[in-house]
Amino acid sequence: MKRDGRAQWSRWDRPQQHGWLGSNGQIDAPAAQGGSPLCGMETIRLLQNITKLLGDTTDGMLYTPEDITVCTVENLNCFHTELQVIRWEHREHTKSLSLLIRNLSQMEQLKLKARTCKTDRPCHPCEGHQEQPVPQFLNKLLELLQRECWLQGSNVHSCSS
């Protein structure tokens, strides 16, 4: 399916395309087994459950970082901020959303302390990203979390040129 000329992937296709998921549908990385703080398999499971709870009927548009390979801290901050909007609009899921927001905040702080990457590419403010429907927003967040687990498990340097 295409939207605005860009290819869109289902939430399960893209991680497998990049090798982030093994044939069993799990993150194919050693760090995923141990639950490293930056990997956060429990955060991934929580996000998957929230995605199921909200379903595709969710209205609204949220600022969604497109390129998750750069500006990880800024992207985490954007997802963190926009999740608060979802929590406000879906108070029936406040407990799960609050836990997800807390976990993202911890990841953001750990990434900030461990930041070693410098990029020539500008990091956009959250409002500088295009707005996407909630399901696509959650899908992109899942992609970022899976990528972080894969990078940690494979000892690949997460800096992009």
XYZ file of C-alpha atoms in Angstrom:
161
model
C 0.000 0.000 0.000
C 1.310 3.478 -0.820
C 0.568 6.770 0.827
C 1.963 10.071 -0.404
C 4.228 8.172 -2.793
C 6.040 6.342 0.009
C 5.784 2.621 0.552
C 3.933 1.668 3.704
C 4.636 -1.605 5.478
C 2.536 -3.587 7.862
C 3.818 -3.622 11.418
C 5.305 -7.111 10.898
C 6.806 -6.813 7.404
C 9.359 -4.090 7.972
C 11.228 -5.603 10.953
C 11.647 -8.887 9.075
C 12.808 -7.032 5.988
C 15.561 -5.426 8.061
C 16.401 -8.666 9.872
C 15.154 -7.387 13.219
C 12.803 -10.335 13.677
C 13.787 -13.963 13.386
C 11.680 -16.629 11.704
C 9.811 -17.179 14.980
C 8.623 -13.548 15.030
C 10.912 -12.630 17.931
C 13.711 -10.082 17.908
C 16.716 -11.977 16.573
C 19.318 -10.492 18.884
C 21.101 -11.764 22.007
C 20.296 -8.596 23.984
C 16.608 -9.254 23.526
C 16.892 -12.344 25.691
C 18.262 -10.432 28.668
C 15.991 -7.420 28.477
C 18.646 -4.735 28.286
C 17.330 -1.336 29.494
C 17.671 0.197 26.032
C 16.118 -2.800 24.335
C 13.040 -3.126 26.510
C 11.274 -6.264 25.290
C 8.606 -5.599 27.920
C 8.102 -2.173 26.351
C 7.684 -3.775 22.926
C 5.094 -6.219 24.287
C 3.289 -3.395 26.063
C 3.197 -1.352 22.850
C 1.854 -4.351 20.912
C -0.911 -4.787 23.507
C -1.810 -1.089 23.403
C -1.931 -1.240 19.602
C -4.416 -4.108 19.849
C -6.476 -2.260 22.472
C -6.720 0.890 20.364
C -7.289 -0.979 17.095
C -7.642 0.745 13.749
C -10.678 2.801 14.755
C -8.579 5.448 16.481
C -9.115 8.915 15.043
C -6.549 11.654 15.233
C -3.212 12.506 13.733
C 0.117 12.569 15.569
C 3.541 13.930 14.661
C 5.514 10.858 13.581
C 9.273 10.757 12.971
C 9.885 9.184 9.566
C 13.616 8.437 9.749
C 14.279 6.490 12.933
C 17.926 5.843 12.031
C 19.041 9.311 13.150
C 18.172 11.593 16.065
C 17.093 8.695 18.291
C 16.811 10.762 21.468
C 14.786 13.458 19.730
C 12.558 10.827 18.113
C 11.988 9.086 21.460
C 11.073 12.466 22.942
C 8.576 13.064 20.132
C 6.963 9.637 20.586
C 6.901 10.239 24.335
C 5.144 13.591 23.906
C 2.601 12.321 21.371
C 1.778 9.270 23.518
C 0.574 11.708 26.163
C -2.015 12.914 23.636
C -3.199 9.337 23.128
C -3.366 8.860 26.920
C -5.494 12.000 27.233
C -7.872 10.893 24.481
C -8.104 7.273 25.683
C -8.407 7.566 29.429
C -9.767 4.021 29.622
C -6.209 2.838 28.858
C -4.410 5.312 31.146
C -2.584 2.657 33.169
C -1.031 0.890 30.164
C -0.242 4.127 28.350
C 1.332 5.655 31.470
C 3.596 2.622 31.839
C 4.630 2.851 28.185
C 5.314 6.588 28.547
C 7.419 5.940 31.658
C 9.428 3.223 29.885
C 10.073 5.491 26.894
C 11.175 8.273 29.217
C 13.694 5.930 30.857
C 14.977 4.807 27.454
C 15.279 8.424 26.372
C 17.326 9.288 29.473
C 19.614 6.266 29.005
C 20.148 7.117 25.325
C 20.888 10.734 26.256
C 23.540 9.662 28.796
C 25.078 7.201 26.318
C 24.929 9.578 23.336
C 28.081 9.311 21.277
C 26.661 9.992 17.823
C 27.028 13.232 15.996
C 25.084 13.774 12.819
C 25.327 16.380 10.111
C 21.631 15.880 9.454
C 19.383 18.250 11.379
C 17.140 16.841 14.065
C 13.645 18.175 13.559
C 11.441 19.289 16.426
C 8.466 17.018 16.942
C 6.164 19.476 15.181
C 8.491 19.354 12.169
C 7.453 15.782 11.379
C 4.436 14.879 9.276
C 1.263 13.908 11.076
C 0.197 10.287 10.715
C -2.865 8.384 11.932
C -2.455 6.731 15.330
C -1.956 3.171 13.959
C 0.937 4.346 11.730
C 2.387 6.329 14.640
C 2.343 3.231 16.864
C 3.798 1.129 14.039
C 6.726 3.550 13.636
C 7.347 3.526 17.390
C 7.381 -0.282 17.324
C 9.867 -0.162 14.459
C 12.156 2.154 16.451
C 12.014 -0.091 19.540
C 12.704 -3.227 17.500
C 15.601 -1.507 15.763
C 17.148 -0.516 19.093
C 16.938 -4.131 20.302
C 18.462 -5.412 17.091
C 21.303 -2.863 17.234
C 22.123 -3.764 20.816
C 22.031 -7.487 20.199
C 24.183 -7.380 17.104
C 26.660 -4.828 18.523
C 26.102 -2.659 15.459
C 26.951 0.984 16.003
C 23.680 2.933 15.833
C 25.205 6.055 14.268
C 24.249 6.719 10.674
C 26.325 8.741 8.281
